[in-house]
Coordinates of C-alpha atoms in Angstrom, one line a residue:
X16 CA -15.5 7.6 -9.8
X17 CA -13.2 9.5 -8.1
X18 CA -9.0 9.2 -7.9
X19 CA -9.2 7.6 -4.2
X20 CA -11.7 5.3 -4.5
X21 CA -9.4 3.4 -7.3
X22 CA -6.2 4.0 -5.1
X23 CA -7.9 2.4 -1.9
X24 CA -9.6 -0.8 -4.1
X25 CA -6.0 -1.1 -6.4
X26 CA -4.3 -0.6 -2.9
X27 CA -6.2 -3.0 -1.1
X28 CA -5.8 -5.6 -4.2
X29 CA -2.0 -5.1 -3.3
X30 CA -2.8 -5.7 0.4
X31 CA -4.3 -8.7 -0.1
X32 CA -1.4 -10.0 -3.0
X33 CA 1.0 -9.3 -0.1
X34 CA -0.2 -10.8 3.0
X35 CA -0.1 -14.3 1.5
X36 CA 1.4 -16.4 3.9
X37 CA 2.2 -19.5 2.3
X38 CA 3.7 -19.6 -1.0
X39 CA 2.4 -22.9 -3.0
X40 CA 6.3 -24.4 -2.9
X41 CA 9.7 -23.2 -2.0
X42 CA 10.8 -21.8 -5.2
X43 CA 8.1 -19.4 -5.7
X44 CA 9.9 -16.3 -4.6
X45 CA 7.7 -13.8 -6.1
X46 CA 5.1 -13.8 -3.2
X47 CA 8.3 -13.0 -0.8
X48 CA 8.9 -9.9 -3.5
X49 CA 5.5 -8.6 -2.9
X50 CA 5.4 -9.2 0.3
X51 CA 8.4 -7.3 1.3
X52 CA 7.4 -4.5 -1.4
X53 CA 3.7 -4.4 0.2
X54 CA 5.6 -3.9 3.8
X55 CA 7.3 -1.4 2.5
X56 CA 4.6 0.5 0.4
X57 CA 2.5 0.1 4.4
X58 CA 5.6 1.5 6.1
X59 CA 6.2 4.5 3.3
X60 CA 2.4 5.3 4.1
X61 CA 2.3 4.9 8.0
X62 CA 5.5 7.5 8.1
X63 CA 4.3 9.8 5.3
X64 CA 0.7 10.3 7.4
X65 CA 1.5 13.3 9.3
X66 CA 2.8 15.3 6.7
X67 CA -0.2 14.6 4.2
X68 CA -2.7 15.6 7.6
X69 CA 0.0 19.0 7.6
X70 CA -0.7 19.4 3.8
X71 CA -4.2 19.4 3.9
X72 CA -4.6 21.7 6.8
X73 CA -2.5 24.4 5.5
X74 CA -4.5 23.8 2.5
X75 CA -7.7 24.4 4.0
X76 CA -5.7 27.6 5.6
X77 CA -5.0 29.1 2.0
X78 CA -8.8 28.5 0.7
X79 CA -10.0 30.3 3.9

């Protein structure tokens, strides 16, 4: 098994740990930690998507 096929399924575990929308009570403020790190992990990702596209093309420009 290869290296992004265990990031996608350990990222989509996050994913789903994050998007919980009701914690069980109040004082649980773990699932608002892992929310707001999941938001930011999505963010980091959405902004960091045209550079990786620029890295792979200039990539595929130095194999030839």
């Amino acid at each position: 098994m290869d290296f992004s096929k265990i990031f996608f399924f350990v990222f989509a575990c996050f994913l789903a740990l994050s998007n919980v929308s009701a914690a069980p009570s109040p004082k649980w403020k773990i699932f608002k930690k892992i929310e707001k790190v999941g938001r930011n992990v999505r963010d980091g990702i959405i902004k960091a998507g045209p550079a990786v596209q620029v890295v792979g093309q200039a990539t595929s420009i130095a194999k030839g």
